[in-house]
Short mmCIF file of N, CA and C in Angstrom, two decimals:
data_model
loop_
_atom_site.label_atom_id
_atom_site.label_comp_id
_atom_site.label_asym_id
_atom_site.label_seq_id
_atom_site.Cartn_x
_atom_site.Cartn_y
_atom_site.Cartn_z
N UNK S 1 0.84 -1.18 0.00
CA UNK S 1 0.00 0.00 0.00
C UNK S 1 0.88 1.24 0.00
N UNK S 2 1.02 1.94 -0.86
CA UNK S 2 1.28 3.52 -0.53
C UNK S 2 0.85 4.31 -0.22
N UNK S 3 1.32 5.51 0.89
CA UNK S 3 0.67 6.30 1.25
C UNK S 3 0.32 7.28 0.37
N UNK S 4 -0.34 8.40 0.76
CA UNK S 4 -0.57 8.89 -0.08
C UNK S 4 0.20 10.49 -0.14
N UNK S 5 0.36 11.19 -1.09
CA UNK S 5 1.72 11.74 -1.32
C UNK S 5 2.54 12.75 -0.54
N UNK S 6 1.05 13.90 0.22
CA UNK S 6 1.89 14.39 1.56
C UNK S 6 2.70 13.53 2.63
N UNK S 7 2.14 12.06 3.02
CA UNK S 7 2.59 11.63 3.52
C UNK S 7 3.89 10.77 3.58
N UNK S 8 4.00 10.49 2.41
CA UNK S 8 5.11 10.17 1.58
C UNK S 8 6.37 11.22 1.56
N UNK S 9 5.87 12.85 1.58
CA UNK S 9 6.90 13.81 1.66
C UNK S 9 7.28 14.12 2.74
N UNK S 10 6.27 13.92 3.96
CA UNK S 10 6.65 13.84 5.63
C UNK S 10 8.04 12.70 5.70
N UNK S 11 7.52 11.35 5.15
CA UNK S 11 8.44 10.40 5.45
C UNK S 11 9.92 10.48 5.31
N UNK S 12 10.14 10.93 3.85
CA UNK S 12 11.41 11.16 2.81
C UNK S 12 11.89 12.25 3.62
N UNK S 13 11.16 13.35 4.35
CA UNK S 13 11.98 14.50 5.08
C UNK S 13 12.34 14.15 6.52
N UNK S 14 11.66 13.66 7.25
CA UNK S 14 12.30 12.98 8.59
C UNK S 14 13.34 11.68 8.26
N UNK S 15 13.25 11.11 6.92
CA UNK S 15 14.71 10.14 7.01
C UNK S 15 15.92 10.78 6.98
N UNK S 16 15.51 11.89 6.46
CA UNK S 16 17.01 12.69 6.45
C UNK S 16 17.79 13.35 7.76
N UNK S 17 17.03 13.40 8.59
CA UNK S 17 17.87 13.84 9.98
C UNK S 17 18.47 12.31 10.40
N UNK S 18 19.90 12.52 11.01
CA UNK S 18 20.76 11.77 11.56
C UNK S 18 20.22 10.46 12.09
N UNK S 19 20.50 9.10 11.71
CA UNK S 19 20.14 8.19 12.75
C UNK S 19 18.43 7.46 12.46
N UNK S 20 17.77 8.28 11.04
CA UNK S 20 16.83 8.23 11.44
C UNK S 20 16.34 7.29 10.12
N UNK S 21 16.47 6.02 10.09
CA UNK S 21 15.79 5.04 8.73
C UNK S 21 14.56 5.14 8.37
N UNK S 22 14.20 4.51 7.36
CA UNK S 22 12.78 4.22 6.64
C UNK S 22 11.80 3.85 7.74
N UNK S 23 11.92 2.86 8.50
CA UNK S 23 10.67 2.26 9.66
C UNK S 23 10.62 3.65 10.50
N UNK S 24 11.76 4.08 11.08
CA UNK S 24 11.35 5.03 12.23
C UNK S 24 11.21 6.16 11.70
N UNK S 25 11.15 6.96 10.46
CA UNK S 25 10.88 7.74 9.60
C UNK S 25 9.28 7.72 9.52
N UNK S 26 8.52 5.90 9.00
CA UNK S 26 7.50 6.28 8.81
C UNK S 26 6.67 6.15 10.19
N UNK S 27 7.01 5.47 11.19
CA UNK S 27 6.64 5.77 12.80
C UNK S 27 6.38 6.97 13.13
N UNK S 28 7.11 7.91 12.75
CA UNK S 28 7.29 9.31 13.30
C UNK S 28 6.48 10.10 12.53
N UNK S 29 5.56 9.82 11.39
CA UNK S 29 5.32 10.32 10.23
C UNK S 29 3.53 9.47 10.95
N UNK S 30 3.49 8.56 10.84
CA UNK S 30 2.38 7.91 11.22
C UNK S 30 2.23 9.04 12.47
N UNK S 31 2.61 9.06 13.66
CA UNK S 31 2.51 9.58 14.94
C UNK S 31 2.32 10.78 14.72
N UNK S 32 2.61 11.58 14.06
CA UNK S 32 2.05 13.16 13.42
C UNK S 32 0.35 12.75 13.32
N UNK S 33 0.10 11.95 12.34
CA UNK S 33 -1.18 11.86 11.92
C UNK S 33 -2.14 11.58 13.49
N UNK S 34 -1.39 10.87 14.38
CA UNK S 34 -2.25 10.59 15.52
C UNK S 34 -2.54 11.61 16.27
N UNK S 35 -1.71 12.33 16.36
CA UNK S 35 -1.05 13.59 17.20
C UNK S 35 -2.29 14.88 16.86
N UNK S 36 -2.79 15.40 18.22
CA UNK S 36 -3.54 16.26 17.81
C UNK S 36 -3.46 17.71 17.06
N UNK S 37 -4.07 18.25 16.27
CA UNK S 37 -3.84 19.11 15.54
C UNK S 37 -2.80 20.53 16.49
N UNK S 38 -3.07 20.72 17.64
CA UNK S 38 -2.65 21.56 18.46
C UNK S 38 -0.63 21.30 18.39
N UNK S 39 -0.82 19.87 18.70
CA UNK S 39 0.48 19.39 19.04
C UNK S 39 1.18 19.54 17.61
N UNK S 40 1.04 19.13 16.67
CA UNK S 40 1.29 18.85 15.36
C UNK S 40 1.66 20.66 15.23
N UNK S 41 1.01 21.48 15.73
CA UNK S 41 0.91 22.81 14.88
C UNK S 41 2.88 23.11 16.29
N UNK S 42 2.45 23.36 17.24
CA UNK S 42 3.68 23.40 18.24
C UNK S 42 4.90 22.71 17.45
N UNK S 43 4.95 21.73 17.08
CA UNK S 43 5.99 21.17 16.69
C UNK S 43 6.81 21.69 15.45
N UNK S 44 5.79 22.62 14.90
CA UNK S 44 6.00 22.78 13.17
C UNK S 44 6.53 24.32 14.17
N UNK S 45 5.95 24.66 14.60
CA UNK S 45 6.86 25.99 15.36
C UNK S 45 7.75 26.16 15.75
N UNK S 46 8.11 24.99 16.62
CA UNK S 46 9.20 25.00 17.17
C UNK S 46 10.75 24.24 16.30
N UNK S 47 9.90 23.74 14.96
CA UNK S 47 11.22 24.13 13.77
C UNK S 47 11.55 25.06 13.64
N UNK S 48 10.33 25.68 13.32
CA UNK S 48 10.17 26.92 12.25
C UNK S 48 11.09 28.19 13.46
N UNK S 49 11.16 28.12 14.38
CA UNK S 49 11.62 29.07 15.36
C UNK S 49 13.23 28.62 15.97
N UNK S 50 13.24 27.34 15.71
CA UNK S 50 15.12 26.91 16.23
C UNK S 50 15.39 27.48 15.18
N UNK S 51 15.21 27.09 13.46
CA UNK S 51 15.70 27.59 12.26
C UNK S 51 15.82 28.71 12.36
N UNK S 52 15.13 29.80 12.67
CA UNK S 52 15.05 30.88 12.13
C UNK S 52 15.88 31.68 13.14
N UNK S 53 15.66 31.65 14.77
CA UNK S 53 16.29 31.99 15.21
C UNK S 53 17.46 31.73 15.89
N UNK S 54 18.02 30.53 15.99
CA UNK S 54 19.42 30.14 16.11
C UNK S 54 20.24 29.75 15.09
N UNK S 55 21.47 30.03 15.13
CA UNK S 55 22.98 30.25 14.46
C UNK S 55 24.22 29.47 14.87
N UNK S 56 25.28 29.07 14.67
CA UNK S 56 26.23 28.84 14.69
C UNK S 56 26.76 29.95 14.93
N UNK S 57 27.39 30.13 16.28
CA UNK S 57 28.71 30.94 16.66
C UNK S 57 29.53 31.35 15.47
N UNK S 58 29.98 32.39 14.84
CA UNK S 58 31.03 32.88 14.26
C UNK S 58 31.79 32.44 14.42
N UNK S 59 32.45 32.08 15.66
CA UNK S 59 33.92 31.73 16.60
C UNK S 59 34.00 30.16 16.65
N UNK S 60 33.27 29.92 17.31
CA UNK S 60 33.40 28.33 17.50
C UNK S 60 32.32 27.32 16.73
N UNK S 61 31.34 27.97 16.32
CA UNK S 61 30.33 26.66 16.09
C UNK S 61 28.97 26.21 16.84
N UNK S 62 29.43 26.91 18.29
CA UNK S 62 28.43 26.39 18.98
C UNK S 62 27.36 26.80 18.46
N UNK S 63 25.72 26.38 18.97
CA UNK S 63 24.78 27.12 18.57
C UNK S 63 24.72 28.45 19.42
N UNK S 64 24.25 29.22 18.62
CA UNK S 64 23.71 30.57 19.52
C UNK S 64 22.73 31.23 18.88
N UNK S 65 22.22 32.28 19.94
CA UNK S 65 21.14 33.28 19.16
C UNK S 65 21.49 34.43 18.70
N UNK S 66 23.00 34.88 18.78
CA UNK S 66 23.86 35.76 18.12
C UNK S 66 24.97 35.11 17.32
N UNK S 67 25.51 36.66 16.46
CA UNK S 67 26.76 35.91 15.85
C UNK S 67 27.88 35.22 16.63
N UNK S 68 28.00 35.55 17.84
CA UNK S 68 29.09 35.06 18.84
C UNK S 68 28.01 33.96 19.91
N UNK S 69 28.49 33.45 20.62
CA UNK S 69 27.94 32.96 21.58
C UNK S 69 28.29 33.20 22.84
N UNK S 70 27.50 33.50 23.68
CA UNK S 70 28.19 34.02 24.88
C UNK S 70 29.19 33.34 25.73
N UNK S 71 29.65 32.91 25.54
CA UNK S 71 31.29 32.06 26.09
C UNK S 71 31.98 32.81 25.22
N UNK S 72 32.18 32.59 24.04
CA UNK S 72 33.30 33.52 22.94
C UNK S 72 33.31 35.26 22.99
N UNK S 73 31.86 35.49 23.48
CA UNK S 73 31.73 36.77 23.89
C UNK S 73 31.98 37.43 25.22
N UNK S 74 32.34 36.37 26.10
CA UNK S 74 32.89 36.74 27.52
C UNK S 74 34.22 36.99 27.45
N UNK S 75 34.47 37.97 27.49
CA UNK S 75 36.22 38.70 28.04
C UNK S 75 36.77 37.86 29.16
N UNK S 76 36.25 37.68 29.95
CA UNK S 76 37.12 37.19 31.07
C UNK S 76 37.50 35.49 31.10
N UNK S 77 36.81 35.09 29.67
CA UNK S 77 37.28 34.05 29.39
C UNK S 77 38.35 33.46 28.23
N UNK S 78 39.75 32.66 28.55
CA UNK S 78 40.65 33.19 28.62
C UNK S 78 40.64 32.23 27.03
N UNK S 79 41.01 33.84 25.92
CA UNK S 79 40.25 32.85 24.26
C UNK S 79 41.79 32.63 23.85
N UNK S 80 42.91 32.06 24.74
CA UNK S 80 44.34 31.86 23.81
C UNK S 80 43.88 29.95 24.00
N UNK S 81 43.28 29.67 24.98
CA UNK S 81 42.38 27.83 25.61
C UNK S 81 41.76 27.79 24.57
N UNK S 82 41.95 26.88 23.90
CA UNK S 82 40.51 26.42 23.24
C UNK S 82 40.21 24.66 22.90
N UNK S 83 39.16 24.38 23.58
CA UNK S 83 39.03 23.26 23.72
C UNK S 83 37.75 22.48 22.81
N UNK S 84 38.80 21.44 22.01
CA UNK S 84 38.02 21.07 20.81
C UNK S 84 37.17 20.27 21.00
N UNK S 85 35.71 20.49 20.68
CA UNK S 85 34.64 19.19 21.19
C UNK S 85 33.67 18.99 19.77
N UNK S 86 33.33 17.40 20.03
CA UNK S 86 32.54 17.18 18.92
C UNK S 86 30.62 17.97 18.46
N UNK S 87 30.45 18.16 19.50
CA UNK S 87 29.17 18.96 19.19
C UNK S 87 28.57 19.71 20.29
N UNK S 88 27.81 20.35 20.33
CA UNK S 88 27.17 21.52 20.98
C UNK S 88 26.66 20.62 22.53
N UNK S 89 26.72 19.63 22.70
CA UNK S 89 25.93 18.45 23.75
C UNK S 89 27.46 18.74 24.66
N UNK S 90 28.59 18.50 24.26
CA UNK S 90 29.41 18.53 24.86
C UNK S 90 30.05 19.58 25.69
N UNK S 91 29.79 20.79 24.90
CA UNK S 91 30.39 22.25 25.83
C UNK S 91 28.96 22.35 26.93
N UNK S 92 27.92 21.89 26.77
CA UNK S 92 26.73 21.94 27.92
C UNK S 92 27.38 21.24 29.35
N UNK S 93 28.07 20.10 28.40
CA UNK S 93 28.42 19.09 29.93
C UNK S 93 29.61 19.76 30.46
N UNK S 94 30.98 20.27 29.55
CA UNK S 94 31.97 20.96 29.90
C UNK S 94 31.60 21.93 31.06
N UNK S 95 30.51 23.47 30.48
CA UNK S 95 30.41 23.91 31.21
C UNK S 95 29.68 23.80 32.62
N UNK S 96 28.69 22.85 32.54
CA UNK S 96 28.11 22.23 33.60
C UNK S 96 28.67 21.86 34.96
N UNK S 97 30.00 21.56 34.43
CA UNK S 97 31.52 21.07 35.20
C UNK S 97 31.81 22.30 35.90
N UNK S 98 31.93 23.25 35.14
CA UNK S 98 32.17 24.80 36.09
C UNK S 98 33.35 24.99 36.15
N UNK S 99 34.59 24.47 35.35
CA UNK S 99 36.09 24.05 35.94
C UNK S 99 36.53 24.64 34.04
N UNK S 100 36.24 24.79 33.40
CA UNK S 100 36.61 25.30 32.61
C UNK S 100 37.09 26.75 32.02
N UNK S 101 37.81 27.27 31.84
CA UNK S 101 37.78 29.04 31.66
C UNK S 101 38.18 29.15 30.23
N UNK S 102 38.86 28.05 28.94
CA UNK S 102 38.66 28.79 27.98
C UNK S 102 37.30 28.85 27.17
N UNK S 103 37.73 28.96 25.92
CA UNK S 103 36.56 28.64 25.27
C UNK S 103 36.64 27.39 24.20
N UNK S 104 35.81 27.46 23.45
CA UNK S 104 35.32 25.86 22.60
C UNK S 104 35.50 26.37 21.31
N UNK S 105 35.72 24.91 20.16
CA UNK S 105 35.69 24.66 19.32
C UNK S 105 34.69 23.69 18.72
N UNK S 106 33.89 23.59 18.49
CA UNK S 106 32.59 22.71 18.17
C UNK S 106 32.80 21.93 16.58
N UNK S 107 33.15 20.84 16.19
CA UNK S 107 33.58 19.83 15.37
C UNK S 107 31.82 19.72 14.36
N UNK S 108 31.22 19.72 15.08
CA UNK S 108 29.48 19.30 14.58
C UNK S 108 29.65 17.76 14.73
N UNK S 109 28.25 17.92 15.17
CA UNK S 109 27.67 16.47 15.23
C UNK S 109 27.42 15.49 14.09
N UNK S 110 27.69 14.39 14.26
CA UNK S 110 27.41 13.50 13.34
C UNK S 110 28.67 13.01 12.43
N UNK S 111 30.03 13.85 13.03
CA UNK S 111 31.02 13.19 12.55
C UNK S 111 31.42 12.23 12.96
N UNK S 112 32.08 11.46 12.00
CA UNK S 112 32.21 10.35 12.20
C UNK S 112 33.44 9.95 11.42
N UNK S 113 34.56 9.36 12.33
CA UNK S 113 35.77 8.67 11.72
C UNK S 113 35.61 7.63 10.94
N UNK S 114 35.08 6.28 11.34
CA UNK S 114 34.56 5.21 11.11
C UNK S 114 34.10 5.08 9.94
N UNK S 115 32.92 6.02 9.51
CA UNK S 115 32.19 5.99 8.52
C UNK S 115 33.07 6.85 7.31
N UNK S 116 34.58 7.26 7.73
CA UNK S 116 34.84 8.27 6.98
C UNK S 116 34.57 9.88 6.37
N UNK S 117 33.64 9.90 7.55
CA UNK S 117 32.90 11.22 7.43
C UNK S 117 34.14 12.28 8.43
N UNK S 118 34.70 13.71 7.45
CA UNK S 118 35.54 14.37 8.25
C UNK S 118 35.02 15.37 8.96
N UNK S 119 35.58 15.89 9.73
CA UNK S 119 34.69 17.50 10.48
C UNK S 119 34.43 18.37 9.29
N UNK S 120 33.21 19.02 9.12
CA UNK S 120 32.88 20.13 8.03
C UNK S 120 33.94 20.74 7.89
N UNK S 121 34.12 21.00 6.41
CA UNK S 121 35.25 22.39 5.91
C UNK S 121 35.35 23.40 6.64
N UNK S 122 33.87 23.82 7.10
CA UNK S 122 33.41 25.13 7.59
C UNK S 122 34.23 24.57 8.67
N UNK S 123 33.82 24.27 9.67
CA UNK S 123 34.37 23.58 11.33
C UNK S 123 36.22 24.21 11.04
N UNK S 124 36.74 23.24 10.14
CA UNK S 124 38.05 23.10 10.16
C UNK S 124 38.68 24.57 9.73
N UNK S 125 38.22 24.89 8.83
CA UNK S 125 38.57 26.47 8.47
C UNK S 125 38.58 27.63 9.62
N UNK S 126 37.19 27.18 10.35
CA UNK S 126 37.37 28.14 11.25
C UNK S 126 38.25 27.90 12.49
N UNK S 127 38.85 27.02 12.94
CA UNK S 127 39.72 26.39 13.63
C UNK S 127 41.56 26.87 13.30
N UNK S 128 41.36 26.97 11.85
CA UNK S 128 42.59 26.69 11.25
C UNK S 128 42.82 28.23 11.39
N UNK S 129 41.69 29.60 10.70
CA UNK S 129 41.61 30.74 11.22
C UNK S 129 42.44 31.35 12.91
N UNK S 130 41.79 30.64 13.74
CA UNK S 130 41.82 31.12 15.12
C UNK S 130 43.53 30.60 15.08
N UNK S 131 43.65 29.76 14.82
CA UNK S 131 44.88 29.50 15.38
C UNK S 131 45.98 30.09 14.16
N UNK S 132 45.72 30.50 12.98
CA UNK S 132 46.15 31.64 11.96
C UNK S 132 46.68 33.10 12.62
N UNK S 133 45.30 33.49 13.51
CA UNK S 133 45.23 34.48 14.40
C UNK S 133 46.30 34.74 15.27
N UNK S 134 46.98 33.70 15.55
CA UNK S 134 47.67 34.11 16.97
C UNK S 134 47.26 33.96 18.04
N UNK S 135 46.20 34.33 18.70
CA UNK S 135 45.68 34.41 20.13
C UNK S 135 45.64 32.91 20.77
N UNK S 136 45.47 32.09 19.73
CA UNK S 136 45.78 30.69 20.70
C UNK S 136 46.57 30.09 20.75
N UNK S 137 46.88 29.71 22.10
CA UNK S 137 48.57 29.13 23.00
C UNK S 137 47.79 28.01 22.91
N UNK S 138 46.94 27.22 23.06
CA UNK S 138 47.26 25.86 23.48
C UNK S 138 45.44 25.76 22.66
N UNK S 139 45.59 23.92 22.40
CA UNK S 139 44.18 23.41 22.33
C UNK S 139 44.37 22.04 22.74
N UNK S 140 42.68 22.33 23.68
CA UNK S 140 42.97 20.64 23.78
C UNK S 140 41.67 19.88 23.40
N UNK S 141 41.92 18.44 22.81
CA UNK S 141 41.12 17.95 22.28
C UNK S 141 40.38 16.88 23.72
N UNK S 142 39.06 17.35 23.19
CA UNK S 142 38.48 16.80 24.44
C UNK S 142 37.34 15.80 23.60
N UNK S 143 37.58 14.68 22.65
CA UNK S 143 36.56 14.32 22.03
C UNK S 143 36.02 12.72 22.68
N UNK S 144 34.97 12.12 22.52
CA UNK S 144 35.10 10.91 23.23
C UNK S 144 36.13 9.83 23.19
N UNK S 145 36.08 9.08 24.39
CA UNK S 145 36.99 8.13 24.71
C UNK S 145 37.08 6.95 24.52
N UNK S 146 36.84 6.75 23.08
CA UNK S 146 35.92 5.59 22.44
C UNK S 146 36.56 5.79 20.86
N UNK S 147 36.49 4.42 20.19
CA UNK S 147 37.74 4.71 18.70
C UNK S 147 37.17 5.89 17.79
N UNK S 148 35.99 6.03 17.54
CA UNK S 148 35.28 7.21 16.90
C UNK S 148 36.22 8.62 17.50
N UNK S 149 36.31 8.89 18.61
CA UNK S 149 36.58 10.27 19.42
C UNK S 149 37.96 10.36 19.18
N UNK S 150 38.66 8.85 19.34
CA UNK S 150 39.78 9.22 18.87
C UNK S 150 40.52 9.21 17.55
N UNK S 151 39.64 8.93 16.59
CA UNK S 151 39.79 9.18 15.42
C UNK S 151 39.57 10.60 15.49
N UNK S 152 38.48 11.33 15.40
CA UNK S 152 38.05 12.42 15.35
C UNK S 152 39.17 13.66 16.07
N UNK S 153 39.81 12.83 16.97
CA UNK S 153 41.21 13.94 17.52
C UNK S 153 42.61 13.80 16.75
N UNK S 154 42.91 12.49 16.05
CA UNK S 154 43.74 12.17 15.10
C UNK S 154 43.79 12.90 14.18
N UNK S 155 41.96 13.18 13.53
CA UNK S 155 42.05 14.21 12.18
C UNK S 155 42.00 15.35 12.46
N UNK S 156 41.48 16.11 13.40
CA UNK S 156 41.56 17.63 13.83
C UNK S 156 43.62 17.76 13.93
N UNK S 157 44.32 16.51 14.71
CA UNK S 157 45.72 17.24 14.44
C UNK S 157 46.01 16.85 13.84
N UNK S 158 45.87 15.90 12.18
CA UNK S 158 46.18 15.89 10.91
C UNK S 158 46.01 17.02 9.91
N UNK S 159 45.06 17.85 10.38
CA UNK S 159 44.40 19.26 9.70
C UNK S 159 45.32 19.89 9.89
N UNK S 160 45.61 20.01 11.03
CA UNK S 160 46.09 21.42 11.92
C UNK S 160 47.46 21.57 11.35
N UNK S 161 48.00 19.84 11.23
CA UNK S 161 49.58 20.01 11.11
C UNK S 161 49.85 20.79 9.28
N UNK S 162 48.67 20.49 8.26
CA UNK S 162 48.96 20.82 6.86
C UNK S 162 48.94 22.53 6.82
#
């Protein structure tokens, strides 16, 4: 049976976010249809409003609701540190820690050594920039502790060294 063709364009657009196959694509696509019109309308908002109003940091990557993010925009935090992490989940837990004072480098999510997937151009360029700059004395790679993470710190100082 095929669905019928909006629903078909729901499906094909939720397979495309990370992680997310054909069955649990059309699960998630079915569950809209169950989902009351109220909820369904919230949800389409709260795309329509991460998109529109959050950004990628200028500086690092992270997300923000400005061109900077407020860590890169704090002076008293010390921007020669910069500590390389694979996605925006990670400087939450960093700073959560409270023990940190430089700032971040954000890799994006969904890289992946393994699969051969490298950190975005964008990511690496702007990395390669800052440390172009001068202002940074030291980086440290803080990526997981698991063969993925350390692949992913292998190629950030394979970049760095060309």
């Amino acid at each position: 049976m095929a669905f019928p063709e909006p629903l078909e364009r729901l499906i094909h657009a939720l397979e495309k976010f990370p992680g997310v196959g054909a069955r649990s694509a059309e699960r998630m696509a079915l569950h809209v249809l169950r989902s009351p019109r109220e909820e369904v309308a919230e949800l389409a908002m709260a795309l329509r409003d991460a998109r529109i109003e959050t950004m990628r940091c200028e500086q690092c990557g992270n997300v923000a609701l400005q061109v900077r993010c407020p860590i890169c925009a704090d002076q008293e935090r010390d921007q020669g540190l910069v500590c390389v992490v694979e996605g925006p989940r990670e400087v939450e837990k960093m700073e959560s820690a409270g023990v940190f004072t430089g700032t971040y480098h954000v890799l994006l999510e969904g890289f992946s050594p393994r699969e051969g997937a490298r950190p975005e151009s964008a990511a690496m360029r702007r990395l390669h920039a800052r440390v172009a700059s001068g202002t940074v004395r030291e980086i440290v790679l803080a990526t997981a502790p698991d063969r993925e993470g350390e692949g992913a710190a292998m190629l950030v100082v394979e970049e760095l060294r060309e």
